[in-house]
Amino acid sequence: MRRPGQGRQNRRMRSLLAHPSYHAGVRAGVPVAVAGFVLGISFGVLSEPVVGPVAAIVMSAIVFAGSAQFGAVAVLAAGGDVVAAVAVLLNARYVPMGIALAPSLSGGPLRRALIGQGMVDFSWAAAAREGGSFDWRFMLGATTPAYPSWVGGTAIGVLAGDLVGDPETLGLDAIFPAFFLALLLSGEASAGRRAVVAALLGGAIALALVPWAPPGVPVIAACVAALIGLDHAARRRPGALSGGKAG
Amino acid sequence: MSDVWITVGLLALTSLAIRASGPIALGGRELGRSASAVIELLAPALLAALIVVQTVGGPDGLDVDARIAGVAAAAGVLTWRRSAMLAAIALAALVTTSVRALT
C-alpha cells in the first residue's frame, strides 16, 4: 500500500537526481571514489582478521565512516574495550559539520537527518560555498560514487586481501591529505583573508594536539579556529558603517 | 563474535546519530550574524586540520614519514596551478612511494 506523501517523496527524489548540482557533485566525486576504493581495500585487508569477513563488509555498508572504522578496528585488534568512545571521538567533527550544513537544508527533521547521512569530509568541504552556505545537492552527488566504491573496496580487500598489496607502499595514504589541500587552496569557501587565518590557526591547533591527544580530538579542537569569525561579526553590527559584502 | 556485532551496531548507531544531530537541531533556521560568521570559517579550519592529521598523524600520535614529502610536492603543484588537482594528487602518491622506497 502506498503511504500518503510517498508520491511526493518519489518526485523529490527524481528531481534531486535530475538536478545539475547533483550531477556536478557526482563528477567531482568520481576521482575521490577511486581513492576511496583503494582505501576500502586496505580497510578490508586490515579488518578481516579482526572482525571476520561478513562484519567487515557490513560495517562499511552501515557505518560508512572511514576514520571511525579504522579507529574501531585498531582498538578491537589491541583488545581494547573503549571502541564506542573512539568511534564517537572520530566522528565528533560531524556535529559542527552538520550544524554548518543545517541552515542550507529545508524540510522536516526526517528529511534533514537523511541528507545529513550523506556527509563525508570531502563532499561536505567541496559543497561549501562562499558566505557559509552549502550546496546540499552537490554534496549528495559527490558522496554517491564514494559509497559503492568504499563498500566494494572493503569486499575486495576481505576476499582477495592476499592478492592486493599494502596501499601504503604505493603512497596512497598521501592521496587524501593532498586532495584536501587542493580543496582548501581552490575552494570557494576558503576565499578571503579571514579564511586563510582560520585555516592556519586550525592547522596549528591540530599540529599541536596530534602528538598527545586521542585520535579525533585534534580535528574537533581545530573547529575553535572558526570563532575568529565572531570578531568580524562584532565589527559589523547593524548600524555600523558597512556596505556590501564581507571581505 | 557477538562482541564484534555489538561494536558494528554501536558504530552504525553513533555515526547515524552524529550525522543527524546538526541538521535536526538547527535545520532550516536562519542563523544570526555571529553564527554565520563562525560557520563560514569552519570549512577552511576543518580542512587544514584534516590535512595536518592525515599527513603527520598515526595511530599513536605523531608519525613523521614519507607522506610529508608527497603532500609538499602536491602543495608545489597547486601553488603553480590551482586547478591542477589530479596532477597534484598523483604526484603526492608518486613522491610518497618513491621516498618510501629510498628510505
Short mmCIF file of C-alpha atoms in Angstrom, two decimals:
data_model
loop_
_atom_site.label_atom_id
_atom_site.label_comp_id
_atom_site.label_asym_id
_atom_site.label_seq_id
_atom_site.Cartn_x
_atom_site.Cartn_y
_atom_site.Cartn_z
CA MET A 1 0.00 0.00 0.00
CA ARG A 2 1.24 3.46 -0.80
CA ARG A 3 1.62 5.79 2.09
CA PRO A 4 0.27 9.29 1.65
CA GLY A 5 3.14 11.52 0.68
CA GLN A 6 5.09 8.75 -1.00
CA GLY A 7 4.38 10.15 -4.44
CA ARG A 8 5.74 13.49 -3.31
CA GLN A 9 8.85 11.77 -1.92
CA ASN A 10 9.42 9.99 -5.23
CA ARG A 11 9.04 13.23 -7.15
CA ARG A 12 11.55 14.89 -4.84
CA MET A 13 13.98 12.02 -5.34
CA ARG A 14 13.61 12.24 -9.11
CA SER A 15 14.11 15.98 -9.12
CA LEU A 16 17.24 15.59 -6.98
CA LEU A 17 18.72 13.04 -9.38
CA ALA A 18 17.96 15.30 -12.36
CA HIS A 19 19.39 18.44 -10.76
CA PRO A 20 22.54 19.95 -12.38
CA SER A 21 24.15 20.45 -8.94
CA TYR A 22 23.74 16.75 -8.18
CA HIS A 23 25.39 15.86 -11.49
CA ALA A 24 28.27 18.28 -10.87
CA GLY A 25 28.74 16.67 -7.46
CA VAL A 26 28.85 13.17 -8.94
CA ARG A 27 31.51 14.29 -11.44
CA ALA A 28 33.58 15.83 -8.63
CA GLY A 29 33.15 12.70 -6.53
CA VAL A 30 34.38 10.12 -9.04
CA PRO A 31 38.16 10.67 -8.64
CA VAL A 32 37.76 10.66 -4.86
CA ALA A 33 35.72 7.48 -5.07
CA VAL A 34 38.68 5.83 -6.84
CA ALA A 35 40.91 6.77 -3.92
CA GLY A 36 38.17 5.66 -1.51
CA PHE A 37 38.04 2.32 -3.30
CA VAL A 38 41.73 1.73 -2.59
CA LEU A 39 41.27 2.85 1.00
CA GLY A 40 38.29 0.46 1.24
CA ILE A 41 40.54 -2.38 0.09
CA SER A 42 43.03 -1.59 2.83
CA PHE A 43 40.20 -1.47 5.38
CA GLY A 44 39.03 -4.89 4.20
CA VAL A 45 42.55 -6.32 4.44
CA LEU A 46 43.09 -4.89 7.93
CA SER A 47 39.71 -5.61 9.45
CA GLU A 48 39.02 -9.12 8.15
CA PRO A 49 41.38 -10.87 10.61
CA VAL A 50 39.93 -8.80 13.49
CA VAL A 51 36.16 -8.86 12.95
CA GLY A 52 35.69 -11.52 10.29
CA PRO A 53 34.67 -11.15 6.63
CA VAL A 54 30.94 -10.51 6.99
CA ALA A 55 31.19 -7.95 9.80
CA ALA A 56 33.90 -6.05 7.90
CA ILE A 57 31.70 -5.62 4.84
CA VAL A 58 28.53 -4.91 6.85
CA MET A 59 30.45 -2.30 8.85
CA SER A 60 31.45 -0.42 5.70
CA ALA A 61 27.89 -0.63 4.41
CA ILE A 62 26.10 0.69 7.51
CA VAL A 63 28.75 2.86 9.21
CA PHE A 64 30.32 4.44 6.10
CA ALA A 65 32.89 6.47 8.03
CA GLY A 66 36.48 5.60 7.20
CA SER A 67 38.35 7.11 10.12
CA ALA A 68 35.92 5.79 12.76
CA GLN A 69 36.02 2.31 11.23
CA PHE A 70 39.83 2.21 11.11
CA GLY A 71 39.95 3.51 14.68
CA ALA A 72 37.42 0.99 16.00
CA VAL A 73 39.18 -1.94 14.36
CA ALA A 74 42.53 -0.79 15.72
CA VAL A 75 41.05 -0.70 19.24
CA LEU A 76 39.45 -4.14 18.81
CA ALA A 77 42.71 -5.59 17.47
CA ALA A 78 44.56 -4.27 20.52
CA GLY A 79 41.98 -5.94 22.77
CA GLY A 80 40.65 -2.62 24.00
CA ASP A 81 37.10 -2.03 25.20
CA VAL A 82 36.78 1.69 24.52
CA VAL A 83 35.56 1.18 20.96
CA ALA A 84 32.45 3.32 21.45
CA ALA A 85 34.45 6.23 22.87
CA VAL A 86 36.91 6.07 19.98
CA ALA A 87 34.10 5.92 17.45
CA VAL A 88 32.38 8.94 18.96
CA LEU A 89 35.61 10.98 19.03
CA LEU A 90 36.50 10.09 15.45
CA ASN A 91 33.01 11.01 14.27
CA ALA A 92 32.53 14.05 16.50
CA ARG A 93 33.55 16.51 13.77
CA TYR A 94 30.25 15.67 12.05
CA VAL A 95 28.44 17.65 14.75
CA PRO A 96 29.92 21.06 13.77
CA MET A 97 29.86 19.99 10.12
CA GLY A 98 26.14 19.22 10.43
CA ILE A 99 25.47 22.50 12.24
CA ALA A 100 27.19 24.36 9.40
CA LEU A 101 25.14 22.44 6.85
CA ALA A 102 21.79 22.82 8.64
CA PRO A 103 20.78 26.38 7.60
CA SER A 104 21.10 25.32 3.93
CA LEU A 105 18.57 22.49 4.38
CA SER A 106 14.81 22.81 4.22
CA GLY A 107 12.02 20.37 5.02
CA GLY A 108 11.18 18.32 8.08
CA PRO A 109 13.54 16.74 10.61
CA LEU A 110 13.49 13.33 8.91
CA ARG A 111 14.45 14.77 5.53
CA ARG A 112 17.21 16.89 7.07
CA ALA A 113 18.54 13.91 9.05
CA LEU A 114 18.61 11.82 5.86
CA ILE A 115 20.57 14.47 3.97
CA GLY A 116 22.95 14.63 6.94
CA GLN A 117 23.75 10.94 6.40
CA GLY A 118 25.31 11.98 3.09
CA MET A 119 28.05 13.96 4.84
CA VAL A 120 31.58 12.79 4.15
CA ASP A 121 34.62 15.03 4.76
CA PHE A 122 35.40 15.72 1.14
CA SER A 123 31.83 16.07 -0.13
CA TRP A 124 30.93 18.42 2.72
CA ALA A 125 34.03 20.55 2.11
CA ALA A 126 33.54 20.59 -1.66
CA ALA A 127 29.90 21.66 -1.21
CA ALA A 128 30.83 24.67 0.96
CA ARG A 129 30.04 27.91 -0.85
CA GLU A 130 31.11 31.47 -0.26
CA GLY A 131 29.35 33.08 2.67
CA GLY A 132 28.90 29.88 4.68
CA SER A 133 26.09 28.25 2.70
CA PHE A 134 26.18 24.69 1.37
CA ASP A 135 25.01 23.17 -1.90
CA TRP A 136 23.47 20.04 -0.38
CA ARG A 137 22.58 18.55 -3.78
CA PHE A 138 26.23 18.84 -4.81
CA MET A 139 27.23 17.18 -1.53
CA LEU A 140 24.90 14.21 -2.04
CA GLY A 141 26.14 13.90 -5.63
CA ALA A 142 29.78 13.86 -4.52
CA THR A 143 29.03 11.21 -1.88
CA THR A 144 27.11 8.97 -4.30
CA PRO A 145 30.07 7.33 -6.09
CA ALA A 146 32.01 7.07 -2.80
CA TYR A 147 29.50 4.70 -1.19
CA PRO A 148 29.67 1.74 -3.61
CA SER A 149 33.42 2.20 -4.00
CA TRP A 150 34.01 2.13 -0.21
CA VAL A 151 31.80 -0.92 0.34
CA GLY A 152 33.04 -2.67 -2.83
CA GLY A 153 36.67 -1.93 -1.94
CA THR A 154 36.12 -3.41 1.51
CA ALA A 155 34.63 -6.56 -0.02
CA ILE A 156 37.59 -6.96 -2.38
CA GLY A 157 40.05 -6.40 0.48
CA VAL A 158 38.24 -9.03 2.55
CA LEU A 159 38.00 -11.59 -0.24
CA ALA A 160 41.26 -11.02 -2.09
CA GLY A 161 43.42 -9.35 0.53
CA ASP A 162 46.40 -11.60 -0.18
CA LEU A 163 46.45 -10.62 -3.84
CA VAL A 164 46.40 -6.89 -3.14
CA GLY A 165 49.50 -5.24 -1.76
CA ASP A 166 49.70 -2.77 1.09
CA PRO A 167 48.29 0.58 -0.09
CA GLU A 168 50.99 2.37 1.89
CA THR A 169 53.74 1.03 -0.35
CA LEU A 170 52.02 2.78 -3.26
CA GLY A 171 51.90 6.07 -1.37
CA LEU A 172 48.12 6.04 -1.45
CA ASP A 173 47.89 7.30 2.12
CA ALA A 174 49.11 10.68 0.80
CA ILE A 175 46.16 10.97 -1.60
CA PHE A 176 43.57 12.25 0.87
CA PRO A 177 45.70 14.98 2.50
CA ALA A 178 46.77 16.12 -0.99
CA PHE A 179 43.14 16.20 -2.07
CA PHE A 180 42.06 18.19 0.99
CA LEU A 181 44.91 20.60 0.31
CA ALA A 182 43.64 21.12 -3.24
CA LEU A 183 40.13 21.75 -1.86
CA LEU A 184 41.50 24.21 0.68
CA LEU A 185 43.52 26.15 -1.90
CA SER A 186 40.88 26.30 -4.62
CA GLY A 187 37.59 26.00 -2.73
CA GLU A 188 35.03 28.78 -2.80
CA ALA A 189 34.72 28.62 0.97
CA SER A 190 38.37 29.42 1.60
CA ALA A 191 38.44 32.72 -0.27
CA GLY A 192 39.28 35.79 1.76
CA ARG A 193 41.79 36.76 4.39
CA ARG A 194 39.78 35.51 7.38
CA ALA A 195 39.51 32.06 5.82
CA VAL A 196 43.29 31.94 5.43
CA VAL A 197 43.72 32.91 9.09
CA ALA A 198 41.16 30.28 10.17
CA ALA A 199 42.95 27.61 8.12
CA LEU A 200 46.39 28.49 9.53
CA LEU A 201 45.02 28.57 13.07
CA GLY A 202 43.08 25.31 12.62
CA GLY A 203 46.15 23.59 11.20
CA ALA A 204 48.32 24.86 14.05
CA ILE A 205 45.85 23.66 16.71
CA ALA A 206 45.71 20.22 15.10
CA LEU A 207 49.50 20.03 14.84
CA ALA A 208 49.93 20.98 18.49
CA LEU A 209 47.48 18.25 19.59
CA VAL A 210 48.44 15.38 17.27
CA PRO A 211 51.40 14.14 19.37
CA TRP A 212 49.44 13.57 22.56
CA ALA A 213 45.67 13.93 22.15
CA PRO A 214 43.50 10.88 21.35
CA PRO A 215 42.68 10.43 17.63
CA GLY A 216 39.80 12.65 16.56
CA VAL A 217 40.43 15.34 19.17
CA PRO A 218 42.86 17.43 17.06
CA VAL A 219 40.30 17.90 14.28
CA ILE A 220 37.47 18.74 16.68
CA ALA A 221 39.64 21.21 18.59
CA ALA A 222 40.61 22.91 15.33
CA CYS A 223 36.96 23.98 14.88
CA VAL A 224 37.64 26.54 17.61
CA ALA A 225 39.66 28.46 14.99
CA ALA A 226 36.37 29.37 13.27
CA LEU A 227 35.50 31.51 16.31
CA ILE A 228 37.70 34.27 14.90
CA GLY A 229 34.61 34.99 12.80
CA LEU A 230 32.98 36.42 15.94
CA ASP A 231 35.40 39.30 15.96
CA HIS A 232 34.42 40.14 12.40
CA ALA A 233 30.71 39.84 13.19
CA ALA A 234 31.10 42.13 16.20
CA ARG A 235 32.61 44.79 13.99
CA ARG A 236 29.70 44.56 11.56
CA ARG A 237 26.82 45.18 13.94
CA PRO A 238 23.75 46.71 12.36
CA GLY A 239 24.13 50.47 12.41
CA ALA A 240 27.83 50.33 11.80
CA LEU A 241 29.04 51.74 8.50
CA SER A 242 29.31 48.60 6.44
CA GLY A 243 28.20 48.45 2.86
CA GLY A 244 28.29 45.46 0.55
CA LYS A 245 29.63 42.01 1.19
CA ALA A 246 32.04 40.72 3.80
CA GLY A 247 35.61 40.74 2.63
CA MET B 1 31.71 -12.99 17.72
CA SER B 2 28.79 -11.23 19.44
CA ASP B 3 31.18 -8.54 20.73
CA VAL B 4 32.05 -7.76 17.13
CA TRP B 5 28.41 -7.37 16.15
CA ILE B 6 27.69 -5.18 19.15
CA THR B 7 30.59 -2.99 18.03
CA VAL B 8 29.29 -2.83 14.48
CA GLY B 9 25.81 -1.91 15.71
CA LEU B 10 27.15 0.69 18.11
CA LEU B 11 29.33 2.24 15.41
CA ALA B 12 26.43 2.39 12.98
CA LEU B 13 24.11 3.99 15.54
CA THR B 14 26.63 6.60 16.71
CA SER B 15 27.53 7.53 13.13
CA LEU B 16 23.86 7.85 12.22
CA ALA B 17 23.02 9.92 15.30
CA ILE B 18 26.05 12.21 14.99
CA ARG B 19 25.41 12.91 11.30
CA ALA B 20 21.74 13.59 12.01
CA SER B 21 22.27 15.81 15.06
CA GLY B 22 23.28 19.10 13.42
CA PRO B 23 20.65 19.09 10.65
CA ILE B 24 17.85 18.14 13.12
CA ALA B 25 18.84 20.62 15.81
CA LEU B 26 19.24 23.62 13.56
CA GLY B 27 17.65 22.76 10.24
CA GLY B 28 16.10 25.47 8.13
CA ARG B 29 16.59 28.10 10.82
CA GLU B 30 18.04 31.43 9.83
CA LEU B 31 21.19 31.92 11.85
CA GLY B 32 22.30 35.16 13.40
CA ARG B 33 25.14 37.22 12.06
CA SER B 34 27.71 35.90 14.53
CA ALA B 35 26.81 32.25 13.98
CA SER B 36 27.04 32.69 10.21
CA ALA B 37 30.43 34.36 10.50
CA VAL B 38 31.71 31.39 12.51
CA ILE B 39 30.17 28.74 10.27
CA GLU B 40 31.70 30.37 7.22
CA LEU B 41 35.16 29.66 8.64
CA LEU B 42 34.50 26.05 9.70
CA ALA B 43 35.35 24.56 6.30
CA PRO B 44 38.84 26.08 6.00
CA ALA B 45 39.65 25.35 9.68
CA LEU B 46 38.49 21.72 9.43
CA LEU B 47 40.19 21.10 6.09
CA ALA B 48 43.51 22.41 7.40
CA ALA B 49 43.22 20.17 10.47
CA LEU B 50 42.41 17.11 8.34
CA ILE B 51 45.46 17.83 6.16
CA VAL B 52 47.71 18.02 9.22
CA VAL B 53 46.27 14.90 10.88
CA GLN B 54 46.46 12.81 7.72
CA THR B 55 49.97 13.99 6.86
CA VAL B 56 51.74 13.62 10.22
CA GLY B 57 49.23 11.67 12.31
CA GLY B 58 49.43 7.97 13.13
CA PRO B 59 47.62 5.54 15.43
CA ASP B 60 49.94 6.54 18.29
CA GLY B 61 50.22 10.28 17.81
CA LEU B 62 52.88 11.92 15.68
CA ASP B 63 54.13 9.79 12.79
CA VAL B 64 56.51 11.66 10.51
CA ASP B 65 57.16 9.73 7.32
CA ALA B 66 57.26 9.99 3.52
CA ARG B 67 53.74 11.46 3.37
CA ILE B 68 55.21 14.87 4.20
CA ALA B 69 57.28 14.84 1.00
CA GLY B 70 54.25 13.77 -1.03
CA VAL B 71 51.94 16.44 0.37
CA ALA B 72 54.68 19.08 -0.02
CA ALA B 73 55.03 18.11 -3.68
CA ALA B 74 51.27 18.48 -4.10
CA ALA B 75 51.46 21.90 -2.48
CA GLY B 76 54.14 22.89 -5.00
CA VAL B 77 51.99 21.86 -7.96
CA LEU B 78 48.93 23.62 -6.54
CA THR B 79 50.85 26.83 -5.89
CA TRP B 80 51.93 26.80 -9.53
CA ARG B 81 48.45 25.98 -10.80
CA ARG B 82 45.40 25.91 -8.52
CA SER B 83 43.32 23.84 -10.92
CA ALA B 84 45.85 21.00 -11.29
CA MET B 85 44.10 18.91 -8.65
CA LEU B 86 44.52 15.48 -10.22
CA ALA B 87 48.18 16.12 -11.11
CA ALA B 88 48.85 17.22 -7.53
CA ILE B 89 47.20 14.12 -6.07
CA ALA B 90 49.02 11.76 -8.44
CA LEU B 91 52.34 13.44 -7.66
CA ALA B 92 51.67 13.14 -3.92
CA ALA B 93 51.28 9.36 -4.23
CA LEU B 94 54.29 9.07 -6.55
CA VAL B 95 56.63 11.11 -4.37
CA THR B 96 55.47 9.32 -1.21
CA THR B 97 56.06 5.87 -2.64
CA SER B 98 59.45 6.93 -4.10
CA VAL B 99 60.67 8.36 -0.82
CA ARG B 100 59.45 5.22 0.96
CA ALA B 101 61.32 3.01 -1.47
CA LEU B 102 64.53 5.00 -0.99
CA THR B 103 64.47 5.20 2.80
#
